[in-house]
GROMACS .gro file of C-alpha atoms in nm:
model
  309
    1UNK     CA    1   1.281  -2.888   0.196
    2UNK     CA    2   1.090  -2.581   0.274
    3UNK     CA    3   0.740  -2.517   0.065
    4UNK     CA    4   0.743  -2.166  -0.075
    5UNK     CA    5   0.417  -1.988  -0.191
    6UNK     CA    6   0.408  -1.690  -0.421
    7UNK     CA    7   0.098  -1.510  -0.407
    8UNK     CA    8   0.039  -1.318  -0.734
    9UNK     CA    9  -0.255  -1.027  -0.761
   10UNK     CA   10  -0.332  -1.025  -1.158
   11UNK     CA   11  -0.505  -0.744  -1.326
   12UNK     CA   12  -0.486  -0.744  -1.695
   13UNK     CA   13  -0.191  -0.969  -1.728
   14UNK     CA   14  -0.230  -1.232  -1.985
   15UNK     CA   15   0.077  -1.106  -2.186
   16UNK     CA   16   0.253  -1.155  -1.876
   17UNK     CA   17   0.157  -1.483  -1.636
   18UNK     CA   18   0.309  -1.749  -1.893
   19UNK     CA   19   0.641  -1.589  -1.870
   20UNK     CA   20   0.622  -1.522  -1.464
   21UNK     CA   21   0.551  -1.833  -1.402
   22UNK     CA   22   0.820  -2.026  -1.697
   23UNK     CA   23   1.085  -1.769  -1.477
   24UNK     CA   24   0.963  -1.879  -1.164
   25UNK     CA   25   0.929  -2.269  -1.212
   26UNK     CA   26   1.306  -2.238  -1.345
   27UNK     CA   27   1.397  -2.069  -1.020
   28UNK     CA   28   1.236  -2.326  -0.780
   29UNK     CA   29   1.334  -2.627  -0.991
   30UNK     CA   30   1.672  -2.555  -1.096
   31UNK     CA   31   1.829  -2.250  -0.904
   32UNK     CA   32   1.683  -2.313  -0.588
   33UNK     CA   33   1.557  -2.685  -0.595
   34UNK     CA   34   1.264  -2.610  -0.320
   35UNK     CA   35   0.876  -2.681  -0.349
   36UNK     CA   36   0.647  -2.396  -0.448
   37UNK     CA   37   0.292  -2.320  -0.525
   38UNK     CA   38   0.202  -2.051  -0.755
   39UNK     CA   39  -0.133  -1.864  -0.623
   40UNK     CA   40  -0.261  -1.600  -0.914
   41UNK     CA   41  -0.563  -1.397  -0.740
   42UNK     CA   42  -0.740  -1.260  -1.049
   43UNK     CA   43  -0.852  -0.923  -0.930
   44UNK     CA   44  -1.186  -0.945  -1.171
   45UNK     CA   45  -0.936  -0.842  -1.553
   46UNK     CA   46  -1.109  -0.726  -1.811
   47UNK     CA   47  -0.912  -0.958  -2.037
   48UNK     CA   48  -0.865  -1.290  -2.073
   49UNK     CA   49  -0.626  -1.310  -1.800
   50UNK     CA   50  -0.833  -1.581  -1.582
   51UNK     CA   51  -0.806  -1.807  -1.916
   52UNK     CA   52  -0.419  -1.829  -1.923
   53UNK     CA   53  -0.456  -1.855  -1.539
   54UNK     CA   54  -0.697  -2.196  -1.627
   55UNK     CA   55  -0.412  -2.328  -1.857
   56UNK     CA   56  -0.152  -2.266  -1.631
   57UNK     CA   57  -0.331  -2.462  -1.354
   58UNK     CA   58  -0.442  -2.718  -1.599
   59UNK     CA   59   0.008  -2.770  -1.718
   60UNK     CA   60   0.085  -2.787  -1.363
   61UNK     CA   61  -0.081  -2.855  -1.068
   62UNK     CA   62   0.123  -2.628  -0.841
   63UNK     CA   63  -0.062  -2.364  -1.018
   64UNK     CA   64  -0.333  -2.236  -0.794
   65UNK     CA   65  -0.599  -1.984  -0.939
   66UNK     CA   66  -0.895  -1.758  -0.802
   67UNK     CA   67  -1.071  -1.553  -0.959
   68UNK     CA   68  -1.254  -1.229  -0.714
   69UNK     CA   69  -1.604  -1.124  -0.806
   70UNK     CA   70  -1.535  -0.784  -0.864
   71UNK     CA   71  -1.203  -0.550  -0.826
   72UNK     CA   72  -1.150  -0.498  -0.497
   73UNK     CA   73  -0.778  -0.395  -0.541
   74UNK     CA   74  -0.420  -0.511  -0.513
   75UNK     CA   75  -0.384  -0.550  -0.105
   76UNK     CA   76  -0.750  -0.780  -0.057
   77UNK     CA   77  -0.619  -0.983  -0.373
   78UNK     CA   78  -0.306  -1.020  -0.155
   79UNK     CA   79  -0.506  -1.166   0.143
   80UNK     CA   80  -0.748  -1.334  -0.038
   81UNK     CA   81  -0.415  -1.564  -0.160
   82UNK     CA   82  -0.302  -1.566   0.172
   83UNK     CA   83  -0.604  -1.704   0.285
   84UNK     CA   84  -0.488  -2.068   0.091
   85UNK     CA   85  -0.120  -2.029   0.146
   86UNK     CA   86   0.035  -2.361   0.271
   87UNK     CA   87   0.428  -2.260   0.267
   88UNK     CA   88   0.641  -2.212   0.534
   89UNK     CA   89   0.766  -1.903   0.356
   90UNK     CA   90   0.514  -1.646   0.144
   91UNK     CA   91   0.654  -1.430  -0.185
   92UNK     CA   92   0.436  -1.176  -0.257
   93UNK     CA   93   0.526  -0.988  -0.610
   94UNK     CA   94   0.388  -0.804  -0.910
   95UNK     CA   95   0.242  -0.975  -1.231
   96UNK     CA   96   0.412  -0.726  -1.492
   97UNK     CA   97   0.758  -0.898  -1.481
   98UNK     CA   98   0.957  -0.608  -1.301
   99UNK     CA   99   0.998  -0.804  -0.983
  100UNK     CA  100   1.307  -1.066  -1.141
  101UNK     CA  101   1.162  -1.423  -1.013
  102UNK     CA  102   1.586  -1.442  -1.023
  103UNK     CA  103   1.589  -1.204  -0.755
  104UNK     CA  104   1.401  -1.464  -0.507
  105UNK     CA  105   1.713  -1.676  -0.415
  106UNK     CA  106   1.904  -1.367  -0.275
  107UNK     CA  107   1.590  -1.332  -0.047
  108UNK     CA  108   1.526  -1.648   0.075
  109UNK     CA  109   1.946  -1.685   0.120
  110UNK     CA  110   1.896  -1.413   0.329
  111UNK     CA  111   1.572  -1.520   0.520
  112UNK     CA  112   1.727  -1.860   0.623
  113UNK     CA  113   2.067  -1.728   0.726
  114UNK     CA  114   1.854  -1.473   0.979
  115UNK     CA  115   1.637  -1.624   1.237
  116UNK     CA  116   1.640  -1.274   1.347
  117UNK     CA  117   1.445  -1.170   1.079
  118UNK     CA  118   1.106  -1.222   0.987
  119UNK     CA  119   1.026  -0.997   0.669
  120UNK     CA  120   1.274  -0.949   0.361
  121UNK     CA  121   1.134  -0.669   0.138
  122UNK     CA  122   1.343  -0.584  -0.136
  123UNK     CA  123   1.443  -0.276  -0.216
  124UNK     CA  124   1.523  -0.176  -0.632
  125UNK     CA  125   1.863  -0.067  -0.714
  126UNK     CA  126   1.724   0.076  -1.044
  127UNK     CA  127   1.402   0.140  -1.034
  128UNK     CA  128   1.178   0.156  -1.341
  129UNK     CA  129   0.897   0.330  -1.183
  130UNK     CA  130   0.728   0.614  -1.371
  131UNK     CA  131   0.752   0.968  -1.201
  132UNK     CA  132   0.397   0.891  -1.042
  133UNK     CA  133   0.512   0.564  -0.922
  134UNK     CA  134   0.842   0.710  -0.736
  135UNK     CA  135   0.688   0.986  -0.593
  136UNK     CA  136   0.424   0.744  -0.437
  137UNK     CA  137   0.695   0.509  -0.256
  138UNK     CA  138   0.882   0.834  -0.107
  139UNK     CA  139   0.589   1.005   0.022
  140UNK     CA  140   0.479   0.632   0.161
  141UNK     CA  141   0.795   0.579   0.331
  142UNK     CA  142   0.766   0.919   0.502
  143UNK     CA  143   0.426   0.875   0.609
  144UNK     CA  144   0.453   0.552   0.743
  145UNK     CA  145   0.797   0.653   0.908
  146UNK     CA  146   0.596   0.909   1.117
  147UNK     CA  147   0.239   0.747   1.136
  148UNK     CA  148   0.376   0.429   1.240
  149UNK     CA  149   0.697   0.477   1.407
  150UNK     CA  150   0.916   0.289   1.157
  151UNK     CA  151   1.275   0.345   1.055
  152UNK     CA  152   1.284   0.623   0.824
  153UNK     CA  153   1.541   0.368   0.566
  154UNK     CA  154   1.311   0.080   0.576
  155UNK     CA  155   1.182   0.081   0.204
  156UNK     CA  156   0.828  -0.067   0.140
  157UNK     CA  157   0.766  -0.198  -0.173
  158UNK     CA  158   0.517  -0.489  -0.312
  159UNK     CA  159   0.800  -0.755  -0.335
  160UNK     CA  160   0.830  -0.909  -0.021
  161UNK     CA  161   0.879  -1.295   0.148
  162UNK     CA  162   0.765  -1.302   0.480
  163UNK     CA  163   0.740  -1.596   0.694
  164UNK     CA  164   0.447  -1.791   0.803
  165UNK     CA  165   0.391  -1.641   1.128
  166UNK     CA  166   0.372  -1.291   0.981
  167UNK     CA  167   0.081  -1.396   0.720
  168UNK     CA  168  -0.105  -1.571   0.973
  169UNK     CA  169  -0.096  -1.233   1.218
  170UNK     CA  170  -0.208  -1.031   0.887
  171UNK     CA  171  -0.499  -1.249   0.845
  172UNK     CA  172  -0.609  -1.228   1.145
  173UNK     CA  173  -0.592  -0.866   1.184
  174UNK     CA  174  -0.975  -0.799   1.102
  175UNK     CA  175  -0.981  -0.409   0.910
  176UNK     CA  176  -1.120  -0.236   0.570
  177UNK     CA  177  -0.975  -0.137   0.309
  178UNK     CA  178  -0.609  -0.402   0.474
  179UNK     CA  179  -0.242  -0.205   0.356
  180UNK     CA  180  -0.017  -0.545   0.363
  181UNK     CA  181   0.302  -0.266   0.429
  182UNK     CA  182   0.160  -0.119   0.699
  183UNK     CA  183   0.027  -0.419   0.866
  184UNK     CA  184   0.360  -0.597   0.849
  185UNK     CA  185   0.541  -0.264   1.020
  186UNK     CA  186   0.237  -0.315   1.257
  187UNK     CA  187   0.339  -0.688   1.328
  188UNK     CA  188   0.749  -0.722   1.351
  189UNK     CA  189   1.024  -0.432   1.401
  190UNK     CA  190   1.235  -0.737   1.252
  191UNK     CA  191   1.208  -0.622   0.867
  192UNK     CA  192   1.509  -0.564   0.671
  193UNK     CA  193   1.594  -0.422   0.259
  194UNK     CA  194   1.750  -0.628   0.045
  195UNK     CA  195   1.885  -0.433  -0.266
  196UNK     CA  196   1.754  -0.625  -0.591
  197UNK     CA  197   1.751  -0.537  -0.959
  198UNK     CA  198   1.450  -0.384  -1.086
  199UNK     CA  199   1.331  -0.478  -1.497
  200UNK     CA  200   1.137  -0.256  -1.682
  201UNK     CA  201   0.770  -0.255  -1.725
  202UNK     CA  202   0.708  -0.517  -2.078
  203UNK     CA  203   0.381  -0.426  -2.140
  204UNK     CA  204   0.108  -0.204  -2.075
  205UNK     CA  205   0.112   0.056  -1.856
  206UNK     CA  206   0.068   0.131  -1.438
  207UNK     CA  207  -0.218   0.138  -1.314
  208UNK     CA  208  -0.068   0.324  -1.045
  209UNK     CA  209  -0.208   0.674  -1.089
  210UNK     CA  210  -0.202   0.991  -0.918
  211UNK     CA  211  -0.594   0.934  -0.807
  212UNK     CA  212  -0.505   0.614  -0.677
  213UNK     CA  213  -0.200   0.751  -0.550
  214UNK     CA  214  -0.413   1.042  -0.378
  215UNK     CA  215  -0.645   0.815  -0.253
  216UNK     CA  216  -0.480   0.558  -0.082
  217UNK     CA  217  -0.262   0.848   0.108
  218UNK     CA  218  -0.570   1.018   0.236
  219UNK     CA  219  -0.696   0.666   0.371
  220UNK     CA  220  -0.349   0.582   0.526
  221UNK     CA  221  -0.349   0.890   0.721
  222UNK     CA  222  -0.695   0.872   0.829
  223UNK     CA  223  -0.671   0.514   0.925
  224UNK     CA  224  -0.347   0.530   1.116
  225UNK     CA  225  -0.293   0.900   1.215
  226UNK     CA  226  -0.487   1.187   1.407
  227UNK     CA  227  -0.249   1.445   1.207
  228UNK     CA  228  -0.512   1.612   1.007
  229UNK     CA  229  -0.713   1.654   1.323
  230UNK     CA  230  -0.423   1.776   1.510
  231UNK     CA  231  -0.323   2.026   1.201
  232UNK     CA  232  -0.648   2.212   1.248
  233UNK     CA  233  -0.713   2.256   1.616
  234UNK     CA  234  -0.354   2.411   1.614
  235UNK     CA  235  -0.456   2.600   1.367
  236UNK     CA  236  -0.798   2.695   1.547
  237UNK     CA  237  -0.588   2.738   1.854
  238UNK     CA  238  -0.346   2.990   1.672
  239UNK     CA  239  -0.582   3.186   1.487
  240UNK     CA  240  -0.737   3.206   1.826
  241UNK     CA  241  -0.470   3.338   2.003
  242UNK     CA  242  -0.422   3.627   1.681
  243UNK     CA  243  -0.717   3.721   1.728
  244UNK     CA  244  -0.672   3.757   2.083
  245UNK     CA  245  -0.366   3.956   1.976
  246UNK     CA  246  -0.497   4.166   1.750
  247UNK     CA  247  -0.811   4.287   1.916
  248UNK     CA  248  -0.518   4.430   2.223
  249UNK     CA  249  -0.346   4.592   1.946
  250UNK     CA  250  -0.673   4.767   1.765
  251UNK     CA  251  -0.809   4.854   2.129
  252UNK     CA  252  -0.515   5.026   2.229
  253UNK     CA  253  -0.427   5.214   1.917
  254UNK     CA  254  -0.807   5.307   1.951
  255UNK     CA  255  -0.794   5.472   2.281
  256UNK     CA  256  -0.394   5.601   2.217
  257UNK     CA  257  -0.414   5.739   1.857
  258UNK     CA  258  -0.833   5.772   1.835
  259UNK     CA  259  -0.797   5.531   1.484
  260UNK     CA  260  -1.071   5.309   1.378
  261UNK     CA  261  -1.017   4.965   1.210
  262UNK     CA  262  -1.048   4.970   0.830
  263UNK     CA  263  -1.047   4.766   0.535
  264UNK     CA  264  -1.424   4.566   0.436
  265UNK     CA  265  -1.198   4.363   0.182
  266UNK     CA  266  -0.954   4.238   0.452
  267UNK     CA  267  -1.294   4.132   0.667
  268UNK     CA  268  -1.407   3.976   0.364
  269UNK     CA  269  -1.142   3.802   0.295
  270UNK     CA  270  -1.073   3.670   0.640
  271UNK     CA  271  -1.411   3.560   0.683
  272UNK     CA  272  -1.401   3.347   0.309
  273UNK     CA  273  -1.041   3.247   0.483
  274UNK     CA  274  -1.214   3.094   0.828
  275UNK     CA  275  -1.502   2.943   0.650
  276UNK     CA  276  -1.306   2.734   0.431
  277UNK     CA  277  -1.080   2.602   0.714
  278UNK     CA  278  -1.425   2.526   0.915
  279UNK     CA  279  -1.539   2.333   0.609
  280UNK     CA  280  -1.224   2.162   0.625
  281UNK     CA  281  -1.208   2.086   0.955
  282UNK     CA  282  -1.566   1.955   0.876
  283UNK     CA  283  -1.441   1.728   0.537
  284UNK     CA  284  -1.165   1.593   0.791
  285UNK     CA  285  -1.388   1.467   1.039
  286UNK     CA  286  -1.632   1.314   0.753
  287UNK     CA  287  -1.362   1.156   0.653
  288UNK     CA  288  -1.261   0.966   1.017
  289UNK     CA  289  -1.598   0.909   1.046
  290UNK     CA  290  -1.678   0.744   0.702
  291UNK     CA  291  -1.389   0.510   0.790
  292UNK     CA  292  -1.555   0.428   1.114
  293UNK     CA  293  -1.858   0.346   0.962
  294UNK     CA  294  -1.684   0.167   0.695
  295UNK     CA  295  -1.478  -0.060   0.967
  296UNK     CA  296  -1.850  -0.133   1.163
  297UNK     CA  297  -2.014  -0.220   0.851
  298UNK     CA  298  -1.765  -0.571   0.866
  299UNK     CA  299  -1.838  -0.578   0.470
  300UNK     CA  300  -1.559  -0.862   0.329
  301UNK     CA  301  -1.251  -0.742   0.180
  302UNK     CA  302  -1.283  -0.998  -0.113
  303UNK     CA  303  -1.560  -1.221  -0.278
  304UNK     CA  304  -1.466  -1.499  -0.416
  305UNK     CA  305  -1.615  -1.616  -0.732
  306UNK     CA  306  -1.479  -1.957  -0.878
  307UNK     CA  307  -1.117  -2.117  -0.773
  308UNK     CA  308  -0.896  -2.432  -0.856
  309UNK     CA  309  -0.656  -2.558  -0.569
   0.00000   0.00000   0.00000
């Protein structure tokens, strides 16, 4: 029999974690008849999440909690549960019920019938998202499609089993601010969609918001892609070359037709125009370079403050 562990980032979630984990202990015991471990990271909730995590882990032993010292996000939460995985297979899913614990035979069927595969990530046949939350997975496939080389119809989403292999590369991969997606395009080309049902969200709401959405874009580009460096010296090299352009066509029509260049407002304009892409050109290049400094500061990507293996 093959030990499964099912890492679990929980924010918020005590309406939730008694039901994930009934639906999941039904799956493992009865559908599937496999070992598991349960490992709820409490990403620092400002409810009583971490108590219901304690009584969970107090019912069954296979229950592992931690609880971080401060919010440090989903994908650290993610590796800090990696970091005390002991399956030969890892599950990583969502604590607000719309990843179907039901769904996890279908992936595992489809893991063991494939030794040519190392990563099942499943892909929702009806998804419940929010317009925020859809719009966020398309423009993430389509930047990591062209930041990282990977198939344009590989989905990413947060409900994954990987094998052991693949968690152990991720762990050792040493970076701020860790995207467990990208990482895993990073470490196999042998990742494959399986279509899965999708609930609705119980309670609550996201806390997948624009800003975060925003956010974690601008850091994915910076930290895998020299596109908005590339962007703007094209664009310095073009509005070199019209310039170039232009002063021929002034100088000629100067000497030809004896007619001066006119128009303060246009040079104002232009010169409000050139500033703001130097000042952007200038933001972009903070921006690499805060995520350099960031990267040699070594800082931890999680602090653990009290557990129960």
């Amino acid at each position: 029999m093959s030990l499964y562990s099912i890492v679990v980032p929980v924010y918020n979630s005590e309406k939730t974690l008694e039901e994930l984990y009934t639906r999941i202990r039904d799956v493992f015991d009865h559908t599937m008849k496999e070992n598991f471990e349960l490992i709820l990271v409490d990403d620092s909730s400002r409810d009583n999440s971490y108590e219901v995590m304690e009584k969970l882990h107090k019912a069954d032993s296979r229950v592992k909690i931690i609880q971080m010292a401060k919010n440090f996000g989903q994908h650290p939460a993610l590796l800090c549960g990696f970091s005390f995985a002991k399956g030969d297979f890892i599950i990583t899913m969502d604590d607000d019920l719309q990843h179907r614990p039901e769904e996890i035979p279908k992936m595992a069927a489809a893991i063991n019938e494939r030794d040519d595969v190392d990563v099942i990530i499943a892909k929702y046949e009806n998804r419940k998202h929010n317009f925020i939350g859809k719009l966020g997975t398309k423009i993430s496939i389509y930047a990591t499609s062209k930041m990282l080389n990977k198939d344009p119809n590989l989905e990413i989403t947060s409900f994954r089993l990987m094998r052991r292999f693949i968690v152990e590369a991720i762990l050792n991969t040493n970076t701020h601010l860790p995207q467990i997606g990208n990482l895993l395009v990073q470490s196999s080309n042998r990742i494959i969609n399986i279509p899965v049902q999708h609930d609705s969200r119980k309670v609550g709401r996201s806390n997948y918001t624009f800003r975060h959405l925003a956010r974690d874009l601008i850091y994915d580009i910076t930290s895998n892609s020299a596109f908005p460096l590339i962007l703007v010296r094209d664009l310095g090299i073009f509005s070199f070359i019209i310039s170039i352009l232009l002063g021929l066509f002034y100088l000629v029509r100067y000497f030809i037709y004896g007619v001066s260049v006119e128009g303060w407002t246009t040079l104002v304009l232009l010169i409000l125009a050139y500033n703001g892409i130097i000042l952007l050109a200038i933001g972009i290049i903070g921006q690499y370079l805060m995520n350099i400094l960031n990267e040699a500061k070594k800082m931890p990507n999680y602090v653990i403050r009290k557990k129960d293996l």
